[in-house]
mmCIF file of C-alpha atoms and ligand atoms in Angstrom:
data_model
loop_
_atom_site.group_PDB
_atom_site.id
_atom_site.type_symbol
_atom_site.label_atom_id
_atom_site.label_comp_id
_atom_site.label_asym_id
_atom_site.label_seq_id
_atom_site.Cartn_x
_atom_site.Cartn_y
_atom_site.Cartn_z
ATOM 1 C CA MET A 2 -18.435 10.317 14.401
ATOM 2 C CA ALA A 3 -16.417 8.958 11.477
ATOM 3 C CA PHE A 4 -14.228 11.391 9.578
ATOM 4 C CA VAL A 5 -15.881 10.605 6.244
ATOM 5 C CA GLU A 6 -19.472 9.373 6.080
ATOM 6 C CA LEU A 7 -21.538 8.648 3.009
ATOM 7 C CA GLU A 8 -25.139 7.578 3.432
ATOM 8 C CA ASN A 9 -27.076 6.223 0.460
ATOM 9 C CA VAL A 10 -25.298 8.470 -1.996
ATOM 10 C CA THR A 11 -26.633 8.389 -5.534
ATOM 11 C CA LYS A 12 -25.241 10.323 -8.470
ATOM 12 C CA ALA A 13 -27.376 10.266 -11.568
ATOM 13 C CA TYR A 14 -26.464 11.808 -14.925
ATOM 14 C CA ASP A 15 -29.016 12.750 -17.501
ATOM 15 C CA GLY A 16 -29.149 9.937 -20.035
ATOM 16 C CA GLY A 17 -30.639 12.082 -22.834
ATOM 17 C CA TRP A 18 -33.300 9.980 -24.561
ATOM 18 C CA SER A 19 -32.659 6.979 -22.354
ATOM 19 C CA ALA A 20 -32.941 6.506 -18.575
ATOM 20 C CA PRO A 21 -30.552 8.484 -16.341
ATOM 21 C CA VAL A 22 -27.134 6.891 -15.788
ATOM 22 C CA LYS A 23 -26.566 6.099 -12.115
ATOM 23 C CA ALA A 24 -22.828 6.558 -11.736
ATOM 24 C CA LEU A 25 -23.307 5.866 -7.997
ATOM 25 C CA ASP A 26 -26.235 3.927 -6.653
ATOM 26 C CA ARG A 27 -26.955 4.236 -2.920
ATOM 27 C CA VAL A 28 -23.344 4.077 -1.745
ATOM 28 C CA SER A 29 -22.737 4.123 2.002
ATOM 29 C CA LEU A 30 -19.302 4.125 3.568
ATOM 30 C CA THR A 31 -17.384 5.431 6.537
ATOM 31 C CA ALA A 32 -13.688 6.156 6.934
ATOM 32 C CA GLU A 33 -11.881 7.078 10.114
ATOM 33 C CA ALA A 34 -9.198 9.748 10.241
ATOM 34 C CA GLY A 35 -5.836 8.214 9.388
ATOM 35 C CA GLN A 36 -7.184 5.365 7.289
ATOM 36 C CA TRP A 37 -5.958 4.517 3.806
ATOM 37 C CA ILE A 38 -8.772 3.350 1.597
ATOM 38 C CA ALA A 39 -8.424 1.903 -1.886
ATOM 39 C CA ILE A 40 -11.389 2.204 -4.227
ATOM 40 C CA MET A 41 -11.245 -0.456 -6.911
ATOM 41 C CA GLY A 42 -13.460 -1.678 -9.707
ATOM 42 C CA PRO A 43 -13.715 -1.954 -13.476
ATOM 43 C CA SER A 44 -13.773 1.066 -15.767
ATOM 44 C CA GLY A 45 -17.092 2.888 -15.578
ATOM 45 C CA SER A 46 -17.969 1.484 -12.148
ATOM 46 C CA GLY A 47 -18.116 4.955 -10.561
ATOM 47 C CA LYS A 48 -14.684 5.298 -8.938
ATOM 48 C CA THR A 49 -13.909 8.777 -10.241
ATOM 49 C CA THR A 50 -17.445 9.964 -9.511
ATOM 50 C CA LEU A 51 -17.087 8.751 -5.923
ATOM 51 C CA LEU A 52 -13.727 10.453 -5.510
ATOM 52 C CA ASN A 53 -15.037 13.693 -7.011
ATOM 53 C CA ILE A 54 -17.946 13.721 -4.579
ATOM 54 C CA LEU A 55 -15.617 13.013 -1.670
ATOM 55 C CA GLY A 56 -13.367 15.809 -2.897
ATOM 56 C CA CYS A 57 -16.252 18.283 -3.255
ATOM 57 C CA LEU A 58 -15.590 18.638 -6.981
ATOM 58 C CA ASP A 59 -19.095 17.385 -7.536
ATOM 59 C CA GLN A 60 -22.264 16.966 -5.494
ATOM 60 C CA ALA A 61 -24.497 13.944 -5.001
ATOM 61 C CA THR A 62 -27.973 13.817 -6.520
ATOM 62 C CA GLU A 63 -29.275 12.129 -3.360
ATOM 63 C CA GLY A 64 -27.922 11.065 0.002
ATOM 64 C CA VAL A 65 -25.713 12.573 2.674
ATOM 65 C CA VAL A 66 -21.981 13.297 2.385
ATOM 66 C CA ARG A 67 -20.335 14.308 5.641
ATOM 67 C CA ILE A 68 -16.647 15.155 5.805
ATOM 68 C CA ASP A 69 -15.122 16.215 9.076
ATOM 69 C CA SER A 70 -18.674 16.645 10.419
ATOM 70 C CA VAL A 71 -19.681 19.015 7.592
ATOM 71 C CA ASP A 72 -22.660 17.991 5.457
ATOM 72 C CA THR A 73 -21.311 19.081 2.068
ATOM 73 C CA SER A 74 -24.690 18.773 0.334
ATOM 74 C CA THR A 75 -25.854 21.875 2.190
ATOM 75 C CA LEU A 76 -22.948 24.056 1.014
ATOM 76 C CA THR A 77 -23.272 26.620 -1.765
ATOM 77 C CA ARG A 78 -20.824 26.439 -4.676
ATOM 78 C CA ALA A 79 -18.636 29.130 -3.138
ATOM 79 C CA GLU A 80 -18.661 27.449 0.287
ATOM 80 C CA LEU A 81 -17.893 24.141 -1.352
ATOM 81 C CA ALA A 82 -14.885 25.626 -3.141
ATOM 82 C CA ARG A 83 -13.583 27.075 0.123
ATOM 83 C CA PHE A 84 -14.166 23.829 2.002
ATOM 84 C CA ARG A 85 -12.364 21.911 -0.740
ATOM 85 C CA ALA A 86 -9.343 24.225 -0.682
ATOM 86 C CA GLU A 87 -9.065 23.892 3.087
ATOM 87 C CA THR A 88 -9.759 20.207 3.468
ATOM 88 C CA VAL A 89 -8.666 18.251 0.424
ATOM 89 C CA GLY A 90 -5.402 17.644 -1.432
ATOM 90 C CA PHE A 91 -5.716 16.044 -4.877
ATOM 91 C CA VAL A 92 -3.325 13.817 -6.782
ATOM 92 C CA PHE A 93 -4.337 12.878 -10.327
ATOM 93 C CA GLN A 94 -3.124 10.271 -12.767
ATOM 94 C CA GLN A 95 -2.193 12.974 -15.306
ATOM 95 C CA PHE A 96 -0.255 15.104 -12.750
ATOM 96 C CA HIS A 97 -1.927 18.325 -14.013
ATOM 97 C CA LEU A 98 1.120 20.551 -13.572
ATOM 98 C CA ILE A 99 1.237 23.916 -15.328
ATOM 99 C CA PRO A 100 3.889 23.452 -18.055
ATOM 100 C CA HIS A 101 5.491 26.914 -17.935
ATOM 101 C CA LEU A 102 5.753 27.092 -14.146
ATOM 102 C CA THR A 103 8.649 25.522 -12.232
ATOM 103 C CA ALA A 104 8.112 22.761 -9.691
ATOM 104 C CA LEU A 105 8.289 25.331 -6.902
ATOM 105 C CA GLU A 106 5.847 27.690 -8.640
ATOM 106 C CA ASN A 107 3.410 24.840 -9.254
ATOM 107 C CA VAL A 108 3.405 24.132 -5.514
ATOM 108 C CA MET A 109 3.079 27.823 -4.688
ATOM 109 C CA LEU A 110 0.092 28.146 -7.015
ATOM 110 C CA ALA A 111 -1.820 25.774 -4.715
ATOM 111 C CA GLN A 112 -0.927 28.035 -1.774
ATOM 112 C CA TYR A 113 -2.169 31.045 -3.730
ATOM 113 C CA PHE A 114 -5.592 29.442 -4.202
ATOM 114 C CA HIS A 115 -5.674 28.482 -0.544
ATOM 115 C CA SER A 116 -4.418 31.557 1.295
ATOM 116 C CA MET A 117 -1.000 33.140 0.772
ATOM 117 C CA THR A 118 2.118 31.970 -0.958
ATOM 118 C CA ASP A 119 5.081 31.092 1.220
ATOM 119 C CA GLU A 120 8.202 29.992 -0.613
ATOM 120 C CA GLY A 121 9.820 28.417 2.432
ATOM 121 C CA GLU A 122 6.809 26.229 3.038
ATOM 122 C CA ALA A 123 6.588 25.277 -0.634
ATOM 123 C CA ARG A 124 10.258 24.287 -0.553
ATOM 124 C CA ARG A 125 9.645 22.156 2.526
ATOM 125 C CA ALA A 126 6.818 20.369 0.679
ATOM 126 C CA LEU A 127 9.274 19.594 -2.141
ATOM 127 C CA ASP A 128 11.806 18.387 0.461
ATOM 128 C CA ARG A 129 9.206 15.986 1.828
ATOM 129 C CA VAL A 130 8.858 14.308 -1.550
ATOM 130 C CA GLY A 131 12.626 14.193 -2.098
ATOM 131 C CA LEU A 132 12.803 16.929 -4.753
ATOM 132 C CA THR A 133 14.868 19.576 -2.974
ATOM 133 C CA ASP A 134 17.180 19.957 -5.958
ATOM 134 C CA ARG A 135 14.439 20.038 -8.597
ATOM 135 C CA ALA A 136 12.634 23.193 -7.395
ATOM 136 C CA ARG A 137 13.656 25.287 -10.432
ATOM 137 C CA HIS A 138 12.897 22.646 -13.047
ATOM 138 C CA LEU A 139 9.947 22.855 -15.426
ATOM 139 C CA PRO A 140 7.636 19.836 -15.642
ATOM 140 C CA SER A 141 9.102 19.004 -19.079
ATOM 141 C CA GLN A 142 12.545 18.708 -17.437
ATOM 142 C CA LEU A 143 11.264 16.160 -14.911
ATOM 143 C CA SER A 144 10.549 12.438 -15.258
ATOM 144 C CA GLY A 145 6.982 11.189 -14.851
ATOM 145 C CA GLY A 146 7.751 9.996 -11.343
ATOM 146 C CA GLU A 147 9.228 13.372 -10.397
ATOM 147 C CA GLN A 148 6.223 15.192 -11.839
ATOM 148 C CA GLN A 149 3.904 13.060 -9.746
ATOM 149 C CA ARG A 150 6.009 13.855 -6.667
ATOM 150 C CA VAL A 151 5.647 17.583 -7.420
ATOM 151 C CA ALA A 152 1.890 16.986 -7.667
ATOM 152 C CA ILE A 153 1.997 15.273 -4.251
ATOM 153 C CA ALA A 154 3.964 18.187 -2.795
ATOM 154 C CA ARG A 155 1.300 20.489 -4.216
ATOM 155 C CA ALA A 156 -1.421 18.351 -2.604
ATOM 156 C CA LEU A 157 0.411 18.475 0.746
ATOM 157 C CA VAL A 158 1.404 22.105 0.922
ATOM 158 C CA ASN A 159 -1.842 23.348 2.452
ATOM 159 C CA ASP A 160 -1.812 20.576 5.029
ATOM 160 C CA PRO A 161 -5.059 18.936 3.859
ATOM 161 C CA LYS A 162 -7.116 16.756 6.167
ATOM 162 C CA ILE A 163 -7.629 14.234 3.437
ATOM 163 C CA ILE A 164 -5.632 13.207 0.361
ATOM 164 C CA LEU A 165 -7.587 12.026 -2.658
ATOM 165 C CA ALA A 166 -5.656 10.236 -5.356
ATOM 166 C CA ASP A 167 -7.142 9.056 -8.658
ATOM 167 C CA GLU A 168 -4.899 6.341 -10.155
ATOM 168 C CA PRO A 169 -1.786 8.074 -8.750
ATOM 169 C CA THR A 170 0.536 5.450 -10.201
ATOM 170 C CA GLY A 171 -1.429 4.856 -13.404
ATOM 171 C CA ASN A 172 1.108 6.650 -15.636
ATOM 172 C CA LEU A 173 4.286 5.510 -13.902
ATOM 173 C CA ASP A 174 6.797 2.732 -14.498
ATOM 174 C CA ALA A 175 7.433 0.147 -11.785
ATOM 175 C CA THR A 176 10.322 2.050 -10.142
ATOM 176 C CA ASN A 177 8.389 5.290 -9.870
ATOM 177 C CA GLU A 178 5.271 3.455 -8.794
ATOM 178 C CA HIS A 179 7.273 2.187 -5.821
ATOM 179 C CA ILE A 180 8.607 5.648 -4.987
ATOM 180 C CA VAL A 181 5.121 7.168 -5.072
ATOM 181 C CA LEU A 182 3.613 4.316 -3.035
ATOM 182 C CA ASP A 183 6.379 4.610 -0.447
ATOM 183 C CA LEU A 184 5.659 8.308 -0.241
ATOM 184 C CA LEU A 185 1.946 7.697 0.285
ATOM 185 C CA ALA A 186 2.823 5.049 2.875
ATOM 186 C CA ASP A 187 4.975 7.624 4.723
ATOM 187 C CA LEU A 188 2.117 10.117 4.712
ATOM 188 C CA HIS A 189 -0.193 7.392 5.974
ATOM 189 C CA GLN A 190 2.284 6.615 8.765
ATOM 190 C CA GLN A 191 2.319 10.275 9.697
ATOM 191 C CA GLY A 192 -1.467 10.182 10.067
ATOM 192 C CA SER A 193 -2.853 11.351 6.711
ATOM 193 C CA THR A 194 -6.233 10.047 5.603
ATOM 194 C CA ILE A 195 -5.904 8.746 2.048
ATOM 195 C CA LEU A 196 -8.620 7.753 -0.385
ATOM 196 C CA MET A 197 -7.130 6.316 -3.532
ATOM 197 C CA VAL A 198 -8.656 4.997 -6.738
ATOM 198 C CA THR A 199 -6.665 2.275 -8.433
ATOM 199 C CA HIS A 200 -7.277 -0.746 -10.604
ATOM 200 C CA ASP A 201 -3.928 -2.285 -9.710
ATOM 201 C CA GLU A 202 -4.198 -5.146 -7.190
ATOM 202 C CA GLN A 203 -0.748 -4.564 -5.783
ATOM 203 C CA VAL A 204 -1.301 -0.860 -5.315
ATOM 204 C CA GLY A 205 -4.631 -1.627 -3.664
ATOM 205 C CA ARG A 206 -2.869 -3.918 -1.194
ATOM 206 C CA CYS A 207 -1.106 -0.955 0.404
ATOM 207 C CA ALA A 208 -4.390 0.288 1.823
ATOM 208 C CA ASP A 209 -6.086 -0.658 5.103
ATOM 209 C CA ILE A 210 -9.454 -1.108 3.474
ATOM 210 C CA ARG A 211 -10.409 -1.969 -0.060
ATOM 211 C CA LEU A 212 -13.809 -1.126 -1.517
ATOM 212 C CA ASP A 213 -14.863 -2.851 -4.717
ATOM 213 C CA LEU A 214 -17.329 -0.973 -6.902
ATOM 214 C CA GLU A 215 -19.467 -2.447 -9.640
ATOM 215 C CA HIS A 216 -22.141 -0.517 -11.527
ATOM 216 C CA GLY A 217 -22.032 2.272 -8.981
ATOM 217 C CA ARG A 218 -22.434 0.038 -5.945
ATOM 218 C CA ILE A 219 -20.016 -1.202 -3.322
ATOM 219 C CA VAL A 220 -20.046 -4.953 -3.815
ATOM 220 C CA GLU A 221 -17.304 -5.835 -1.362
ATOM 221 C CA THR A 222 -15.367 -4.295 1.505
ATOM 222 C CA THR A 223 -12.113 -5.939 2.557
ATOM 223 C CA HIS A 224 -10.195 -4.943 5.671
ATOM 224 C CA PHE A 225 -6.488 -5.691 5.484
ATOM 225 C CA SER A 226 -6.000 -5.591 9.194
ATOM 226 C CA MET A 227 -2.907 -6.963 10.896
ATOM 227 C CA GLU A 228 -4.870 -10.134 11.731
ATOM 228 C CA VAL A 229 -5.925 -10.745 8.136
ATOM 229 C CA ASN A 230 -2.330 -10.320 6.997
ATOM 230 C CA GLN A 231 -1.244 -12.840 9.601
ATOM 231 C CA ASP A 232 -3.878 -15.274 8.367
ATOM 232 C CA PHE A 233 -2.481 -14.863 4.847
ATOM 233 C CA ASP A 234 1.017 -15.554 6.130
ATOM 234 C CA GLU A 235 -0.118 -18.692 7.899
ATOM 235 C CA VAL A 236 -1.738 -20.126 4.788
ATOM 236 C CA LEU A 237 1.426 -19.301 2.808
ATOM 237 C CA GLU A 238 3.656 -20.986 5.383
ATOM 238 C CA GLN A 239 1.511 -24.098 5.352
ATOM 239 C CA LEU A 240 1.701 -24.243 1.544
ATOM 240 C CA TRP A 241 5.477 -23.852 1.686
ATOM 241 C CA ALA A 242 5.837 -26.605 4.285
ATOM 242 C CA ASP A 243 3.518 -28.909 2.294
ATOM 243 C CA ARG A 244 5.632 -28.405 -0.800
ATOM 244 C CA GLU A 245 8.837 -29.036 1.140
ATOM 245 C CA ARG A 246 7.196 -31.953 2.938
ATOM 246 C CA THR A 247 8.472 -30.608 6.223
ATOM 247 C CA PHE A 248 6.521 -30.744 9.402
ATOM 248 C CA HIS A 249 4.897 -27.465 10.293
ATOM 249 C CA VAL A 250 2.952 -26.616 13.396
ATOM 250 C CA GLU A 251 0.646 -23.664 13.315
ATOM 251 C CA PRO A 252 -1.467 -22.390 16.139
ATOM 252 C CA GLU A 253 -4.919 -23.668 15.211
ATOM 253 C CA HIS A 254 -7.074 -20.691 15.025
ATOM 254 C CA PHE A 255 -8.962 -21.201 11.851
ATOM 255 C CA THR A 256 -11.720 -23.629 11.185
ATOM 256 C CA ALA A 257 -11.796 -25.243 7.740
ATOM 257 C CA ALA A 258 -14.522 -22.800 6.671
ATOM 258 C CA GLN A 259 -12.482 -19.776 7.794
ATOM 259 C CA GLN A 260 -9.475 -21.148 5.975
ATOM 260 C CA ARG A 261 -11.495 -21.433 2.753
ATOM 261 C CA LYS A 262 -12.563 -17.829 3.156
ATOM 262 C CA VAL A 263 -8.971 -16.685 3.706
ATOM 263 C CA VAL A 264 -7.814 -18.658 0.657
ATOM 264 C CA ALA A 265 -10.580 -17.121 -1.477
ATOM 265 C CA MET A 266 -9.491 -13.637 -0.384
ATOM 266 C CA MET A 267 -5.859 -14.498 -1.159
ATOM 267 C CA ALA A 268 -6.845 -15.741 -4.620
ATOM 268 C CA ARG A 269 -8.641 -12.477 -5.270
ATOM 269 C CA ILE A 270 -5.632 -10.357 -4.413
ATOM 270 C CA GLY A 271 -3.247 -12.600 -6.340
ATOM 271 C CA LEU A 272 -1.308 -14.428 -3.603
ATOM 272 C CA VAL A 273 -2.517 -17.898 -4.564
ATOM 273 C CA GLU A 274 -4.391 -19.480 -7.417
ATOM 274 C CA LEU A 275 -6.545 -22.564 -7.674
ATOM 275 C CA ARG A 276 -5.190 -25.106 -10.140
ATOM 276 C CA ALA A 277 -7.365 -28.171 -10.634
ATOM 277 C CA GLY A 278 -8.873 -27.667 -7.208
ATOM 278 C CA GLU A 279 -5.443 -27.376 -5.551
ATOM 279 C CA VAL A 280 -4.225 -24.172 -3.929
ATOM 280 C CA ALA A 281 -0.936 -23.052 -5.532
ATOM 281 C CA PHE A 282 1.365 -20.072 -5.124
ATOM 282 C CA THR A 283 1.408 -17.201 -7.565
ATOM 283 C CA PRO A 284 4.958 -15.809 -7.994
ATOM 284 C CA ARG A 285 4.053 -12.976 -5.621
ATOM 285 C CA GLY A 286 2.595 -15.385 -3.051
ATOM 286 C CA GLU A 287 5.676 -17.555 -3.297
ATOM 287 C CA ALA A 288 7.988 -14.593 -2.694
ATOM 288 C CA ARG A 289 5.954 -13.602 0.346
ATOM 289 C CA ALA A 290 5.927 -17.209 1.651
ATOM 290 C CA ARG A 291 9.680 -17.408 1.223
ATOM 291 C CA SER A 292 10.115 -14.241 3.196
ATOM 292 C CA VAL A 293 7.840 -15.279 6.068
ATOM 293 C CA ILE A 294 9.419 -18.766 6.282
ATOM 294 C CA ARG A 295 12.845 -17.137 6.351
ATOM 295 C CA ARG A 296 11.809 -14.828 9.197
ATOM 296 C CA HIS A 297 10.203 -17.669 11.132
ATOM 297 C CA ARG A 298 13.191 -20.004 10.866
ATOM 298 C CA LEU A 299 15.743 -17.305 11.621
ATOM 299 C CA ALA A 300 13.721 -16.334 14.681
ATOM 300 C CA GLU A 301 13.805 -19.975 15.825
ATOM 301 C CA ARG A 302 17.582 -20.041 15.398
ATOM 302 C CA LEU A 303 17.911 -16.829 17.347
ATOM 303 C CA PHE A 304 15.822 -18.094 20.266
ATOM 304 C CA MET A 305 17.588 -21.433 20.412
ATOM 305 C CA ASP A 306 21.214 -20.500 19.698
ATOM 306 C CA VAL A 307 21.481 -17.043 21.187
ATOM 307 C CA LEU A 308 18.819 -16.860 23.842
ATOM 308 C CA ALA A 309 19.241 -20.557 24.752
ATOM 309 C CA ILE A 310 15.501 -21.182 24.872
ATOM 310 C CA ARG A 311 15.052 -24.932 24.724
ATOM 311 C CA ASP A 312 11.337 -25.330 25.206
ATOM 312 C CA GLU A 313 9.822 -26.227 21.800
ATOM 313 C CA GLY A 314 6.452 -24.679 22.590
ATOM 314 C CA SER A 315 7.906 -21.369 23.553
ATOM 315 C CA ILE A 316 10.287 -21.255 20.550
ATOM 316 C CA GLU A 317 7.382 -21.909 18.203
ATOM 317 C CA LYS A 318 5.105 -19.392 19.838
ATOM 318 C CA ASN A 319 7.719 -16.640 19.790
ATOM 319 C CA ALA A 320 8.776 -17.378 16.227
ATOM 320 C CA CYS A 321 5.136 -17.116 15.136
ATOM 321 C CA THR A 322 4.998 -13.638 16.626
ATOM 322 C CA PHE A 323 8.368 -12.482 15.315
ATOM 323 C CA GLU A 324 7.786 -13.584 11.743
ATOM 324 C CA HIS A 325 5.084 -10.934 11.374
ATOM 325 C CA ILE A 326 7.021 -8.006 12.750
ATOM 326 C CA LEU A 327 10.604 -8.340 11.538
ATOM 327 C CA SER A 328 11.414 -5.862 8.783
ATOM 328 C CA PRO A 329 13.591 -7.094 5.876
ATOM 329 C CA GLU A 330 16.479 -5.009 7.204
ATOM 330 C CA VAL A 331 16.336 -6.433 10.725
ATOM 331 C CA THR A 332 15.922 -9.943 9.292
ATOM 332 C CA ASP A 333 19.112 -9.563 7.265
ATOM 333 C CA ARG A 334 20.940 -8.240 10.315
ATOM 334 C CA ILE A 335 19.853 -11.212 12.415
ATOM 335 C CA CYS A 336 20.884 -13.531 9.599
ATOM 336 C CA THR A 337 24.307 -11.897 9.367
ATOM 337 C CA PHE A 338 24.696 -11.975 13.151
ATOM 338 C CA LEU A 339 23.918 -15.701 13.140
ATOM 339 C CA GLY A 340 26.444 -16.276 10.326
ATOM 340 C CA HIS A 341 23.813 -16.963 7.601
ATOM 341 C CA PRO A 342 22.604 -20.315 8.979
ATOM 342 C CA ARG A 343 21.434 -22.820 6.363
ATOM 343 C CA THR A 344 18.828 -24.623 8.465
ATOM 344 C CA CYS A 345 16.408 -24.035 11.310
ATOM 345 C CA PRO A 346 16.797 -25.981 14.604
ATOM 346 C CA HIS A 347 14.546 -28.712 13.148
ATOM 347 C CA GLY A 348 16.773 -29.085 10.102
ATOM 348 C CA SER A 349 14.506 -27.399 7.535
ATOM 349 C CA PRO A 350 16.285 -25.115 5.064
ATOM 350 C CA ILE A 351 16.219 -21.362 5.666
ATOM 351 C CA PRO A 352 15.564 -19.530 2.373
ATOM 352 C CA GLU A 353 18.505 -17.301 1.518
ATOM 353 C CA GLY A 354 18.250 -13.516 1.620
ATOM 354 C CA ASP A 355 20.222 -10.824 -0.193
ATOM 355 C CA CYS A 356 22.654 -10.766 2.731
ATOM 356 C CA CYS A 357 23.453 -14.493 2.262
ATOM 357 C CA LEU A 358 24.188 -13.991 -1.425
ATOM 358 C CA GLU A 359 26.420 -11.006 -0.685
ATOM 359 C CA ALA A 360 28.251 -12.954 2.010
ATOM 360 C CA ARG A 361 28.740 -15.874 -0.364
ATOM 361 C CA GLY A 362 30.011 -13.499 -3.062
ATOM 362 C CA ALA A 363 32.490 -11.977 -0.617
ATOM 363 C CA GLN A 364 33.625 -15.432 0.492
ATOM 364 C CA LEU A 365 34.203 -16.502 -3.113
ATOM 365 C CA THR A 366 36.229 -13.366 -3.783
ATOM 366 C CA THR A 367 38.432 -14.114 -0.771
ATOM 367 C CA GLN A 368 38.897 -17.720 -1.884
ATOM 368 C CA LEU A 369 39.830 -16.585 -5.389
ATOM 369 C CA THR A 370 42.303 -14.044 -4.045
ATOM 370 C CA ASN A 371 43.850 -16.694 -1.779
ATOM 371 C CA LEU A 372 44.058 -19.103 -4.692
ATOM 372 C CA GLN A 373 45.700 -16.467 -6.873
ATOM 373 C CA THR A 374 48.191 -15.638 -4.105
ATOM 374 C CA SER A 375 49.087 -19.286 -3.579
ATOM 375 C CA LEU A 376 49.443 -19.923 -7.324
ATOM 376 C CA LEU A 377 51.720 -16.916 -7.737
ATOM 377 C CA SER A 378 53.938 -17.678 -4.787
HETATM 378 P P1 ADP B 5 -14.646 4.995 -13.316
HETATM 379 O O1 ADP B 5 -13.835 6.098 -12.746
HETATM 380 O O2 ADP B 5 -14.877 3.842 -12.394
HETATM 381 O O3 ADP B 5 -14.137 4.524 -14.635
HETATM 382 P P2 ADP B 5 -16.706 7.048 -13.606
HETATM 383 O O4 ADP B 5 -17.007 7.480 -12.240
HETATM 384 O O5 ADP B 5 -15.833 7.929 -14.428
HETATM 385 O O6 ADP B 5 -16.143 5.555 -13.615
HETATM 386 O O7 ADP B 5 -18.074 6.847 -14.391
HETATM 387 C C1 ADP B 5 -19.177 6.059 -13.907
HETATM 388 C C2 ADP B 5 -20.328 6.087 -14.894
HETATM 389 O O8 ADP B 5 -20.900 7.390 -14.965
HETATM 390 C C3 ADP B 5 -19.936 5.725 -16.302
HETATM 391 O O9 ADP B 5 -20.974 4.970 -16.875
HETATM 392 C C4 ADP B 5 -19.801 7.071 -16.987
HETATM 393 O O10 ADP B 5 -20.068 6.961 -18.354
HETATM 394 C C5 ADP B 5 -20.861 7.897 -16.282
HETATM 395 N N1 ADP B 5 -20.491 9.319 -16.226
HETATM 396 C C6 ADP B 5 -19.423 9.852 -15.570
HETATM 397 N N2 ADP B 5 -19.383 11.184 -15.698
HETATM 398 C C7 ADP B 5 -20.459 11.515 -16.466
HETATM 399 C C8 ADP B 5 -20.996 12.765 -16.960
HETATM 400 N N3 ADP B 5 -20.414 13.921 -16.673
HETATM 401 N N4 ADP B 5 -22.114 12.699 -17.710
HETATM 402 C C9 ADP B 5 -22.732 11.531 -18.000
HETATM 403 N N5 ADP B 5 -22.284 10.328 -17.557
HETATM 404 C C10 ADP B 5 -21.168 10.311 -16.808
HETATM 405 MG MG1 MG B 6 -11.976 6.955 -13.395
#
């Protein structure tokens, strides 16, 4: 059985003189333990209502809501409150910290409502979000990003089975948005189930599954599996090669119709755009293409120069695998190890990384110093 199961869930609000408002209209969904799900959609589409029902803050008018095999529609208010405290950790856009309590006390308050306070455990929750040295600060003495991290520590302290986040990065600047997303990604890696409402495409991309709501209904479900990401990368590589007019071989595993579908999905999440019927990069798509081309060509260099593989087919096949799994850090290390090569074995340029720029900077400094020395002597 799935960890979260909604079957034909409807939530209607009294519309006064007019017809009832259906904030959710026969929504069905399932989520497995450990999945990260992004709930997206325009304002008023029912995102918060859905999250509140999942978090047992509210109950459905009709339909079945099962979380961890418990049918929450059958629980009394008191049972629901208990179930919520034991199962769910919330993160809100507005942080909702108590202003006159310190970071540590805010975390301990969540323990108090759950069972017993335990300062050591609360401190460990703050450690997990990187706020060890902020425990005694009041919310007003913390930045927005730090406040949201305290709120995440508070959500984590009771070891919830599911984390619900409503626009968790909605009030943060870009730097803090990254910190909070990295933190959620860590929790996801460690096995947490995360359901997150967001209207930001890039934030939504961190999830495994994206649900699009419109007028209280799920209109689209997108799975960002490893395979889909690889399909995106292949389209991006082809675009890059077309622009460079270099020859590019890709394993043929899409039909033209599949490719159109992949391109449409990429347009929706902002990796490409259609300009006069032509597929073109967005800046984000271009940056991702650059990165995947760099990984592919460096992998080719590595196989040919270091591992002395000479068979074209096997170089290509291995490079196509490696390009998807090399982290930026490992890529830069390979690049440095290879002496920042400018071209792949077929002569196509390898896009430069940060490591190449640093190396070039260092080289220039040495040349300048040498020049100075020779001028002075
Ligand atoms: P979102 O989070 O996507 O912006 P909400 O879930 O907050 O959307 O709201 C969905 C719809 O339900 C909206 O039309 C909203 O006006 C309505 N709604 C939400 N809460 C209530 C309420 N307590 N009473 C009446 N209508 C509500
Ligand atoms: Mg909302």
